[in-house]
Short mmCIF file of C-alpha atoms in Angstrom, two decimals:
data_model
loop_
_atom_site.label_atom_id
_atom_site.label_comp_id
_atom_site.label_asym_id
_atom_site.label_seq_id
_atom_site.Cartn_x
_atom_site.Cartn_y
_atom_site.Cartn_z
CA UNK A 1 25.00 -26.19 28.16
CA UNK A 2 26.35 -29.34 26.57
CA UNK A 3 23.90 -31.60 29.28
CA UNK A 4 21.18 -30.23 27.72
CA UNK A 5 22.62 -30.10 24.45
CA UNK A 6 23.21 -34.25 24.62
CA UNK A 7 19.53 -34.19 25.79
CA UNK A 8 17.89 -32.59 23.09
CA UNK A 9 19.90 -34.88 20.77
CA UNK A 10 18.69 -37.99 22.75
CA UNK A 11 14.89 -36.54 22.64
CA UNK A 12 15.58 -36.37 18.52
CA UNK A 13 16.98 -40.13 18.24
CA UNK A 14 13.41 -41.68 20.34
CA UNK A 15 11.34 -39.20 18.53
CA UNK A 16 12.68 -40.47 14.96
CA UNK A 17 12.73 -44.15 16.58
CA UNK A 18 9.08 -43.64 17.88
CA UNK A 19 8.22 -42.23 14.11
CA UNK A 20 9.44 -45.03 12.43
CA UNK A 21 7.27 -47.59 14.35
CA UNK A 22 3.83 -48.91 13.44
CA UNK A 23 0.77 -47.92 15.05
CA UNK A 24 -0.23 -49.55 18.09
CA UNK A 25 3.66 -51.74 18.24
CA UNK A 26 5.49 -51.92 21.47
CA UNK A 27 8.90 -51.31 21.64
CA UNK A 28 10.46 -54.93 20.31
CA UNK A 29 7.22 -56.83 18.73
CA UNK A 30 5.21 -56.95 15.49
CA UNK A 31 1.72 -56.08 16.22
CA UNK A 32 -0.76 -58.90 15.74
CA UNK A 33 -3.20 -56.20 13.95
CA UNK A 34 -0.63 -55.28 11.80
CA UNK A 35 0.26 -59.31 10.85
CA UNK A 36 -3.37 -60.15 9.93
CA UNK A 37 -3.87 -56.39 7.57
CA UNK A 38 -0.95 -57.72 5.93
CA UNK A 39 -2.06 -60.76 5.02
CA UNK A 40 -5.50 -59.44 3.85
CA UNK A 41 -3.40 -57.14 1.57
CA UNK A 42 -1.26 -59.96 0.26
CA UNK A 43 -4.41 -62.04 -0.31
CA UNK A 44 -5.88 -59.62 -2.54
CA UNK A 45 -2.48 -59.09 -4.92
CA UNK A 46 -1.03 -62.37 -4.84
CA UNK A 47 -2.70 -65.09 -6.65
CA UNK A 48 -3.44 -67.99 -3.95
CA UNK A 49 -0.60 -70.75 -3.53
CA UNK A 50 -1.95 -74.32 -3.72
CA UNK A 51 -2.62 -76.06 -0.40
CA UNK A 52 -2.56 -72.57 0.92
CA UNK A 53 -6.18 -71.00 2.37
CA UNK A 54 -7.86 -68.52 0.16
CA UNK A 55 -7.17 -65.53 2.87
CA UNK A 56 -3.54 -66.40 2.83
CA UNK A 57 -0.90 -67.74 5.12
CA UNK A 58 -2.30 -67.68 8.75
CA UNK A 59 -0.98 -65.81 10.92
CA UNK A 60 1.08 -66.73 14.06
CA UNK A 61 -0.41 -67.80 17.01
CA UNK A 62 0.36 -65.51 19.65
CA UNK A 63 1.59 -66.85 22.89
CA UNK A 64 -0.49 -68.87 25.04
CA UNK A 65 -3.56 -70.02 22.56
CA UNK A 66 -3.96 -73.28 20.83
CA UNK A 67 -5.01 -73.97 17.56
CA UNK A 68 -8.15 -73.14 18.43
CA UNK A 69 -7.22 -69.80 18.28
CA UNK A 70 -5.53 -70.13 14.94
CA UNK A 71 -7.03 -69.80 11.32
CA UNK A 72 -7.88 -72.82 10.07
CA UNK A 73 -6.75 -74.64 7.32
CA UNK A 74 -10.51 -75.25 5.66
CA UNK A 75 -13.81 -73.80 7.10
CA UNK A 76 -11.76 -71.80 10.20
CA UNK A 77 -13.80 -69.00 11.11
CA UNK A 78 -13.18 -65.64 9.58
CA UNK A 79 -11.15 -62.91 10.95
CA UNK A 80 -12.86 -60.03 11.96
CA UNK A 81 -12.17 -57.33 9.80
CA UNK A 82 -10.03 -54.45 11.32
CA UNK A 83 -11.31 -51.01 12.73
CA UNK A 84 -10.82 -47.71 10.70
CA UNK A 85 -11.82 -46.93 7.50
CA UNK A 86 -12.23 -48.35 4.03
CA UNK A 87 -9.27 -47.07 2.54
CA UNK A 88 -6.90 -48.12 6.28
CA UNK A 89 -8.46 -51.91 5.35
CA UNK A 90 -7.41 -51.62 1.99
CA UNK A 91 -3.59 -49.73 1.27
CA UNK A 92 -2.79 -50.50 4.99
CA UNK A 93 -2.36 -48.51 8.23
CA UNK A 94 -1.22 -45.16 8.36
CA UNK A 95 2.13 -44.32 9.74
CA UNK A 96 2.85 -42.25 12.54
CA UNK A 97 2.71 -38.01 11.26
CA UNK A 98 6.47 -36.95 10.48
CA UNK A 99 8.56 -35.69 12.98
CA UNK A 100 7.93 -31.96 13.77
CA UNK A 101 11.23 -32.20 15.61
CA UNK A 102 13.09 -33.07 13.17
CA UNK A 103 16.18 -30.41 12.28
CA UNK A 104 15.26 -31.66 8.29
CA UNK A 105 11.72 -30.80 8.73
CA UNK A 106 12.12 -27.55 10.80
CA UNK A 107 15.03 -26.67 7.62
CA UNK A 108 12.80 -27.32 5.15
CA UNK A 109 9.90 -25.37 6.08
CA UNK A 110 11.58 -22.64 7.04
CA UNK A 111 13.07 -22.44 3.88
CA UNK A 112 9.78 -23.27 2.43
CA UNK A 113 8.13 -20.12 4.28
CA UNK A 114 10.99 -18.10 3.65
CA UNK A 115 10.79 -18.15 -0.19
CA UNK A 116 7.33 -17.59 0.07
CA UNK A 117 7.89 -14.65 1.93
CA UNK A 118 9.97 -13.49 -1.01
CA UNK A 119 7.69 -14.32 -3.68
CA UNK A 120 4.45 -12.47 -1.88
CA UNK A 121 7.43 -9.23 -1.54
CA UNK A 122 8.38 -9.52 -5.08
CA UNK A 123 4.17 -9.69 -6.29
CA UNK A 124 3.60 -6.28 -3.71
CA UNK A 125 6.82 -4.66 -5.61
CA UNK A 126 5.15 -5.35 -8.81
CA UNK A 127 1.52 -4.23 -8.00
CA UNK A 128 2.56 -1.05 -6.08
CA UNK A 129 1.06 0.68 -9.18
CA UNK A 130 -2.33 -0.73 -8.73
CA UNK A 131 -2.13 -0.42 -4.87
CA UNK A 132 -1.36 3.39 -5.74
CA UNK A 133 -4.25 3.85 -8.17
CA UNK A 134 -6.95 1.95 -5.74
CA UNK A 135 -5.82 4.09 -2.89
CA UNK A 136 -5.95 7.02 -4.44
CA UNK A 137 -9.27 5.95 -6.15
CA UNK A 138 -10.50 5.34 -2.17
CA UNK A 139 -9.95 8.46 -1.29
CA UNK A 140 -11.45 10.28 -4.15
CA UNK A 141 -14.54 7.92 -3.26
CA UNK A 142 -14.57 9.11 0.57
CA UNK A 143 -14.42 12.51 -0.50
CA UNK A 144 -17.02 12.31 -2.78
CA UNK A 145 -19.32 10.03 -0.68
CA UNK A 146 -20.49 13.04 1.84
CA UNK A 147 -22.02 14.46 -1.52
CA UNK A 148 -23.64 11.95 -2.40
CA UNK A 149 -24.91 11.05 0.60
CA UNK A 150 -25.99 15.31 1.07
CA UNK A 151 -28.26 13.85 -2.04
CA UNK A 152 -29.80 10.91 -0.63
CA UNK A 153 -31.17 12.28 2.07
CA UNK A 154 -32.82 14.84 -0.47
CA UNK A 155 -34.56 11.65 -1.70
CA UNK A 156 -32.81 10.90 -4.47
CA UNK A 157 -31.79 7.42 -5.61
CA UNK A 158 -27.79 6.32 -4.81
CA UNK A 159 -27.73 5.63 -8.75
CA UNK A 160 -28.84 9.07 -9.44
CA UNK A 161 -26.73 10.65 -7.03
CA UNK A 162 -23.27 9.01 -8.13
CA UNK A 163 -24.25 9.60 -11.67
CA UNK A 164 -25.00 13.34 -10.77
CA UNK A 165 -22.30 13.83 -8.70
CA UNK A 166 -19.74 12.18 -11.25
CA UNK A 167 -21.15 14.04 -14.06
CA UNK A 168 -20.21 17.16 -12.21
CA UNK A 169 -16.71 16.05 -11.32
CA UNK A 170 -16.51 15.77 -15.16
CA UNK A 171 -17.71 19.01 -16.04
CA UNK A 172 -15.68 20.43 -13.49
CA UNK A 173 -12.12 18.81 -14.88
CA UNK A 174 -13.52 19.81 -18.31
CA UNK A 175 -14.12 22.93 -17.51
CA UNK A 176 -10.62 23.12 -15.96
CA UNK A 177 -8.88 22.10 -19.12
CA UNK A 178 -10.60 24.28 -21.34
CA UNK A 179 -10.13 27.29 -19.03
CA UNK A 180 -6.43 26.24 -17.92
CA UNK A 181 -4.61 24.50 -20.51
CA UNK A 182 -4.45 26.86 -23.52
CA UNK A 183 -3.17 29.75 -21.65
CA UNK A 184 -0.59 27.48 -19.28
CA UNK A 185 0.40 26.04 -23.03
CA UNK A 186 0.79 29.53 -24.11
CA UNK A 187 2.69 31.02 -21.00
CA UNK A 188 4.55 27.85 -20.48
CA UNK A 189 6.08 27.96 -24.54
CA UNK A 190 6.76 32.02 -23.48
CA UNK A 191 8.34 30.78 -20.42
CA UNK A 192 10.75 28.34 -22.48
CA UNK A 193 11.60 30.83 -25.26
CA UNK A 194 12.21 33.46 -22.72
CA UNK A 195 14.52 31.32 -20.87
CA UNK A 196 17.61 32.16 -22.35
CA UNK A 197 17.20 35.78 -21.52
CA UNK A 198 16.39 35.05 -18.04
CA UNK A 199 20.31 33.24 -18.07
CA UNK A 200 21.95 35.98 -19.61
CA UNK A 201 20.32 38.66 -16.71
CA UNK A 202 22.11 36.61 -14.03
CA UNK A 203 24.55 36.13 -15.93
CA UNK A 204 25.26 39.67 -15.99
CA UNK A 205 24.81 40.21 -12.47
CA UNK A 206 27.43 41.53 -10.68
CA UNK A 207 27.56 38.80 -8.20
CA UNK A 208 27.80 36.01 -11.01
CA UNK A 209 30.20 37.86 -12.92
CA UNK A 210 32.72 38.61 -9.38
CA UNK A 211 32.39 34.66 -9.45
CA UNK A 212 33.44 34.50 -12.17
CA UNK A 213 36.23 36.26 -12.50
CA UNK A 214 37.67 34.63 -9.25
CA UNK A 215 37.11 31.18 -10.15
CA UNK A 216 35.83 30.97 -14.29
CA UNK A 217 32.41 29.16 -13.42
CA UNK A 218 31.20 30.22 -16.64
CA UNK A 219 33.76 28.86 -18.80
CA UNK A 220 33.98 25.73 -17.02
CA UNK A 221 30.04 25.20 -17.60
CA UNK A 222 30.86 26.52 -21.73
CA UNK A 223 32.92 23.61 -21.71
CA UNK A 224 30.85 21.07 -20.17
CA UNK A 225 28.27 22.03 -21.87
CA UNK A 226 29.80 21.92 -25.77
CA UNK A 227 31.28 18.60 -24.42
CA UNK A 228 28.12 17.25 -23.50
CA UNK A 229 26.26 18.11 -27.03
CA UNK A 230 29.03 16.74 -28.85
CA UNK A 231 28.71 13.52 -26.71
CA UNK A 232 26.41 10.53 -28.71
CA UNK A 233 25.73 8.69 -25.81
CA UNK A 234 24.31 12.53 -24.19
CA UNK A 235 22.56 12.45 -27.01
CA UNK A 236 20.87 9.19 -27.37
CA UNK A 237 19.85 9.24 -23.73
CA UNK A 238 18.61 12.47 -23.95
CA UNK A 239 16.29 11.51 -26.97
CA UNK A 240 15.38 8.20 -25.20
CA UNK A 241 14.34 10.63 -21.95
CA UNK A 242 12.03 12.57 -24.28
CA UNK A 243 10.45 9.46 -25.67
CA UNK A 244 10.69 8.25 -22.16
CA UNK A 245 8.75 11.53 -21.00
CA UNK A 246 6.36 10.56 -23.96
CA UNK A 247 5.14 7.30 -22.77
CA UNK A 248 5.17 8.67 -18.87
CA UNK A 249 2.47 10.98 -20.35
CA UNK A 250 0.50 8.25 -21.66
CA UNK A 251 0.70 6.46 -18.75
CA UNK A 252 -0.48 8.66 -16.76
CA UNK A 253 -3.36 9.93 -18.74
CA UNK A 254 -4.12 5.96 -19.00
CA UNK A 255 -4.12 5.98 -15.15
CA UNK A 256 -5.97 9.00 -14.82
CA UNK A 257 -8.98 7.55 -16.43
CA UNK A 258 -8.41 3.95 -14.71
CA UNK A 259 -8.49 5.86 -11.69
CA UNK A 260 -11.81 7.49 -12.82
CA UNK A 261 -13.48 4.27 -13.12
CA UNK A 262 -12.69 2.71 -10.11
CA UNK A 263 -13.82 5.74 -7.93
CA UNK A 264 -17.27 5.46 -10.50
CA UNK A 265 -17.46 1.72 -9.06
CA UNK A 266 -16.34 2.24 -5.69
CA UNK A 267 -19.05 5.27 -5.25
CA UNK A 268 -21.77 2.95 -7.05
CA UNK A 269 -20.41 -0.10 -4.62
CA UNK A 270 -19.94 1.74 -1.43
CA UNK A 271 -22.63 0.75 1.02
CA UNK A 272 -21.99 -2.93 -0.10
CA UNK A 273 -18.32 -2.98 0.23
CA UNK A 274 -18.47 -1.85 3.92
CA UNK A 275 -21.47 -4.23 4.71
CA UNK A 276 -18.82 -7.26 3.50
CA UNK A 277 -15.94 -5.82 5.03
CA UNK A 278 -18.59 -5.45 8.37
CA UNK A 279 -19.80 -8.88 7.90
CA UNK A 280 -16.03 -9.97 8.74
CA UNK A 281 -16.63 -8.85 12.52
CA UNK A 282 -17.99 -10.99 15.07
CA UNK A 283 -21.46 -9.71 15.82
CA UNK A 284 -20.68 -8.79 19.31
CA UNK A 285 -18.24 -6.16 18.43
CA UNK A 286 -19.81 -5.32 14.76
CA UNK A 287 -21.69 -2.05 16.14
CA UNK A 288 -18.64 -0.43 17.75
CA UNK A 289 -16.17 -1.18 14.65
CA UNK A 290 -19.06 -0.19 12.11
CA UNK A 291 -19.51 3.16 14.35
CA UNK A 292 -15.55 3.65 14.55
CA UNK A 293 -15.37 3.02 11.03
CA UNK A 294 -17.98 5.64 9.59
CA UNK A 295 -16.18 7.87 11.50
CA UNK A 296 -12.80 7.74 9.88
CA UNK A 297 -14.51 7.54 6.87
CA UNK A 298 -16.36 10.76 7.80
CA UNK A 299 -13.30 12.52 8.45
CA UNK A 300 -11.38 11.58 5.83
CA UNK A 301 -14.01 12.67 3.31
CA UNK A 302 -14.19 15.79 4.92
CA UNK A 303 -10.60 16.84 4.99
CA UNK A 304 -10.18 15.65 1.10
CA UNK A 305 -12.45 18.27 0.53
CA UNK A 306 -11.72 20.85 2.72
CA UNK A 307 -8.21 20.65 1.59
CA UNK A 308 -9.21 20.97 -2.12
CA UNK A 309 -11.45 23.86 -1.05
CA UNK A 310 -8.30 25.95 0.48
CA UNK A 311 -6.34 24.94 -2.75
CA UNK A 312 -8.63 26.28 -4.79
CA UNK A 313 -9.06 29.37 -3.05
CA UNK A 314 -5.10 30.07 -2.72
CA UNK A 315 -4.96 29.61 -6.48
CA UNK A 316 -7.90 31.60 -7.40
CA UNK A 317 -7.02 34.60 -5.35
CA UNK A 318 -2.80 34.27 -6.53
CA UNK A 319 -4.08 34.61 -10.02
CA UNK A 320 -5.86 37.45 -9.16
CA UNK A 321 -2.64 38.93 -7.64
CA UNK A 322 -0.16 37.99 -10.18
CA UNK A 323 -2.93 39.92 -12.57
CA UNK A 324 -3.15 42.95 -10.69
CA UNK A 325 0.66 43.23 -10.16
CA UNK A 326 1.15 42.33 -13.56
CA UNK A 327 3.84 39.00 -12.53
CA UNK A 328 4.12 36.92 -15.90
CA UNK A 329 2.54 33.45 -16.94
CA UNK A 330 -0.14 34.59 -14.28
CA UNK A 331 -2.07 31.26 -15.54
CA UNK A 332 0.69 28.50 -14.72
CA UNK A 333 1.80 29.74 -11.52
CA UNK A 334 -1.71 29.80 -10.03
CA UNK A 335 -2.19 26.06 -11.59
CA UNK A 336 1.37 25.32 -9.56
CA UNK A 337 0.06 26.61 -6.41
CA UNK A 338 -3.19 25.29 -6.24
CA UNK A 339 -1.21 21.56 -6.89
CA UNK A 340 0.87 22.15 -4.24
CA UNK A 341 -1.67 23.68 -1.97
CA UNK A 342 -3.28 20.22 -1.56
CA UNK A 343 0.05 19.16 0.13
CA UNK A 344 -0.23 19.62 3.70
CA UNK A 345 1.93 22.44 6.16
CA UNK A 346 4.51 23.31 3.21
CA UNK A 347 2.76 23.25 0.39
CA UNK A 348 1.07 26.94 0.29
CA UNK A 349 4.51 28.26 1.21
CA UNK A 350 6.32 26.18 -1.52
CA UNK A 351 3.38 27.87 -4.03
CA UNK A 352 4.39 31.43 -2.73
CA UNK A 353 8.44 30.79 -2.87
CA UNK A 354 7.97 29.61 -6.65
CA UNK A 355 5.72 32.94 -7.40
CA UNK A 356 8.01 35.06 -5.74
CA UNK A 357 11.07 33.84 -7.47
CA UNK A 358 9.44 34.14 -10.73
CA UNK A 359 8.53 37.79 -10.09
CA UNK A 360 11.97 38.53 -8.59
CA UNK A 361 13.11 37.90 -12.20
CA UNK A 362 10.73 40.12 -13.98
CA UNK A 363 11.20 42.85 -11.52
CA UNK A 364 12.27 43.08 -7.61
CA UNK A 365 9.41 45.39 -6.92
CA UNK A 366 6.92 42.49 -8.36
CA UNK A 367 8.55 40.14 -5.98
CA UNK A 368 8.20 42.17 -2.74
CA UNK A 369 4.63 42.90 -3.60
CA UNK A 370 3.99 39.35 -3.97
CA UNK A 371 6.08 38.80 -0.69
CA UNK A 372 3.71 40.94 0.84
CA UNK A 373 0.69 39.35 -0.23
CA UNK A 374 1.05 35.86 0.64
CA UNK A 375 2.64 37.06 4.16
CA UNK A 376 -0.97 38.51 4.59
CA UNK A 377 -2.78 36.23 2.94
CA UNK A 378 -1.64 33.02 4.97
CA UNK A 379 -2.36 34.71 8.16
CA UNK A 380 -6.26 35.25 6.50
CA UNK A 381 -5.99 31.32 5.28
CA UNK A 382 -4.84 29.99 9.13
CA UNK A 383 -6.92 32.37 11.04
CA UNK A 384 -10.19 32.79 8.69
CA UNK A 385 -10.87 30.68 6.14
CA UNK A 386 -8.97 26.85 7.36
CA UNK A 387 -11.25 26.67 10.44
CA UNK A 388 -14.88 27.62 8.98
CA UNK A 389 -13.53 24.90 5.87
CA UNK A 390 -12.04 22.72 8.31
CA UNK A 391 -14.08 22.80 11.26
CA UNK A 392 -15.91 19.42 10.86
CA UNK A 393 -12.62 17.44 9.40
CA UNK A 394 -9.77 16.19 11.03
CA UNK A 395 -8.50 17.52 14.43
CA UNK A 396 -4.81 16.69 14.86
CA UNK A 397 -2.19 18.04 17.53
CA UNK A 398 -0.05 20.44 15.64
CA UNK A 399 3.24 17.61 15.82
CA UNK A 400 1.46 14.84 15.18
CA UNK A 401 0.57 16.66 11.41
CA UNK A 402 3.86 17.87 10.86
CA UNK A 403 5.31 13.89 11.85
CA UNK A 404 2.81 12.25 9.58
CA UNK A 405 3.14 14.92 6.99
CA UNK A 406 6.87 13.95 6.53
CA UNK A 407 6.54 10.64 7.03
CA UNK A 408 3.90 10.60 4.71
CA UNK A 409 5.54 12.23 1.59
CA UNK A 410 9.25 9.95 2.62
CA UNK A 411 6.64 6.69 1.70
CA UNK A 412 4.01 7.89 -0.67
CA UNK A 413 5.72 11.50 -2.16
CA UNK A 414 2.29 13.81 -2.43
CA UNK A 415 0.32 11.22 -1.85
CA UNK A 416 1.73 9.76 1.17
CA UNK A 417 1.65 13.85 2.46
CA UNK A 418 -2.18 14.05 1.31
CA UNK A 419 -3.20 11.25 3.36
CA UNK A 420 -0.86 11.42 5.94
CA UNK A 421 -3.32 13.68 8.46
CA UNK A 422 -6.59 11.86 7.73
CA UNK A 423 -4.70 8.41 8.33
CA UNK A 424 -2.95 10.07 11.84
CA UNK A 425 -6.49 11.30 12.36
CA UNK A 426 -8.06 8.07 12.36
CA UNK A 427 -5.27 6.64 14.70
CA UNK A 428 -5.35 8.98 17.04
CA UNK A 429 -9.36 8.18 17.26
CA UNK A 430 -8.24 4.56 17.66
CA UNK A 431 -6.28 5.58 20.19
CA UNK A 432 -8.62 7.70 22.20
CA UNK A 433 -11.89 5.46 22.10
CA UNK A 434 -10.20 1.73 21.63
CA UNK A 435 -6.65 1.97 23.59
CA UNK A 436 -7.08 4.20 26.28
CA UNK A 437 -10.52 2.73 27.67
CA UNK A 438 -9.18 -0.63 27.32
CA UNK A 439 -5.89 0.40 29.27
CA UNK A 440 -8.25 2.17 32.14
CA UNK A 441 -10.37 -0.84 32.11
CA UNK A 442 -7.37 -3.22 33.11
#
């Protein structure tokens, strides 16, 4: 260990010696090049000496010439002027390149690299809210892009077809609002006023008030409660968490609409931003990646729809449900479960826990009903209606969605879940038509 630790350090000492010596010197002697690019320099800086030649002092005679090898005095021929380039004859000759080897040089750009690798972290940290809009902007363009393209092949301009196609998704969120928000305003103010008797009834339970007795939960929370309204730091945050909830609401109707336009462009922009991102790939492999590519794209597209499509039914027919069986704010409970239907594996059953529990507070009977229902209902959804939506989407081993579903929404939250499956479905084709020929092949 230590031989080879004294030769490394010997390798360093000639490799700084050999760094610090002139082009084209031997170990132990000036080089005559050197001597006479010198002079030509000093010639052109200093003002001549008298009884000195105009080119300046001459150089030495190396070993083993006369003088007639020697610059003359008056009329001696010139020197020939040196090889390299105009600005080697004029500053000089470059010096040897610095010492890779070097434990200075090997510090210092490590450190250099390192802090760059902390600024670029830093700039991702602070753009992971523009990352998130064009990503979700991406995939609202691949899911509209099978539509549009369903139009261009009916001979319709691309122009005419995003603008059509847009239009609608306009209408439709329009149409939504009007329908929607009034009576999820109206339900959703019931459901707040009402929420004081829905306290007392389990407070009144028997269960609660056996609790109570035992261990005096609810004068503990009396307490804690009166002690946090009298608080003025409770206060203040609480008032800076509803102006806080303020601005969060006009950010995200601001993002909402940035989102809008960059799905308008990206729809508009499609076909050219794959032809430059194709025009990246060498030309021998360009056909299989553009092939591979249009594929994922496909299938992506596909499930973003189908996956809205199986929302919208699950929320269409709960409302219908919660109407029938008479289960209060009918309107915001069908809006909650058609969200959370576009999150994969859990998100239908979260829906139905969250109807179920609001019924089981208006009445038990409400609740089983509504048990009932969705029991039924997701056997109808897995069985019937997911594979004629979802037979030309994604096709992904039943682990492999549940792993990327969860790994997914630990990243992203609901988005990470949404495109968990189409991103696992696109590896997996990776996988099956890049990987495993390549692996048989060798």
């Amino acid at each position: 260990m230590w031989d080879r630790w004294r030769e490394f350090r010997r390798r360093q000492r000639e490799a700084l010696r050999e760094s610090n010596r002139p082009w084209g010197e031997a170990p132990g002697q000036v080089g005559e090049e050197d001597v006479r690019l010198q002079r030509d320099l000093l010639s052109t800086v200093l003002p001549p000496v008298e009884g000195t030649p105009r080119g300046g002092p001459a150089a030495p005679t190396p070993e083993g010439e006369g003088a007639e090898g020697a610059v003359g005095a008056a009329g001696a021929e010139e020197v020939a002027p040196p090889e390299g380039t105009a600005d080697e004859r004029r500053f000089g000759p470059a010096g040897r390149p610095l010492n890779r080897q070097s434990p200075f040089y090997v510090g210092f750009v490590g450190a250099f690299g390192v802090i760059i690798a902390l600024g670029l972290w830093h700039l991702i940290g602070r753009l992971s809210t523009v990352f998130t809009l064009i990503v979700v902007a991406i995939f609202l363009t691949l899911a509209l892009d099978p539509i549009v393209s369903f139009l261009t092949r009916r001979d319709i301009k691309r122009p005419a077809a995003v603008a059509i196609v847009f239009a609608g998704v306009i209408v439709v969120f329009t149409l939504l609002g009007l329908l929607v928000v009034p009576p999820v305003v109206d339900q959703g103010t019931q459901l707040v006023q009402e929420a004081p008797s829905y306290v007392n009834h389990v407070l009144d339970s028997r269960v609660v008030r056996q609790v109570d007795r035992d261990y005096h939960v609810v004068d503990k929370i009396s307490q804690e409660f009166n002690k946090r309204i009298t608080d003025s730091t409770f206060l203040s945050q609480v008032f800076g968490g509803v102006l806080g909830a303020g601005r969060a609401v006009l950010t995200g109707v601001f993002q909402f609409f940035t989102v809008l336009i960059l799905t308008l462009f990206f729809l508009a922009n499609l076909p050219k931003v794959k032809g430059a991102a194709y025009g990246i790939v060498p030309a021998s492999r360009r056909p299989r990646v553009i092939s591979l590519s249009e594929e994922i794209m496909r299938r992506t597209g596909s499930y973003a729809i189908g996956q809205v499509a199986v929302a919208t039914v699950n929320a269409c027919f709960s409302w219908l449900m919660m109407t029938i069986v008479g289960i209060p704010y009918a309107a915001v409970l069908a809006v909650l479960v058609g969200v959370l239907g576009l999150v994969p594996m859990v998100g239908a059953s979260l829906g139905a826990g969250l109807v179920c529990t609001v019924a089981l507070f208006d009445e038990p009977r409400k609740a089983i009903i509504a048990l009932v229902y969705y029991i039924v209902y997701q056997q109808v959804e897995n069985y019937l209606v997911v594979p004629r939506i979802m037979q030309r989407t994604v096709s992904v081993p039943g682990a492999v969605t549940v792993v990327a579903a969860l790994a997914g929404g630990t990243l992203l939250g609901i988005l990470g879940a949404l495109l968990a499956i189409p991103i696992a479905a696109g590896l997996l084709l990776l996988y099956e038509e890049v990987l495993l020929p390549r692996q048989h092949r060798h």
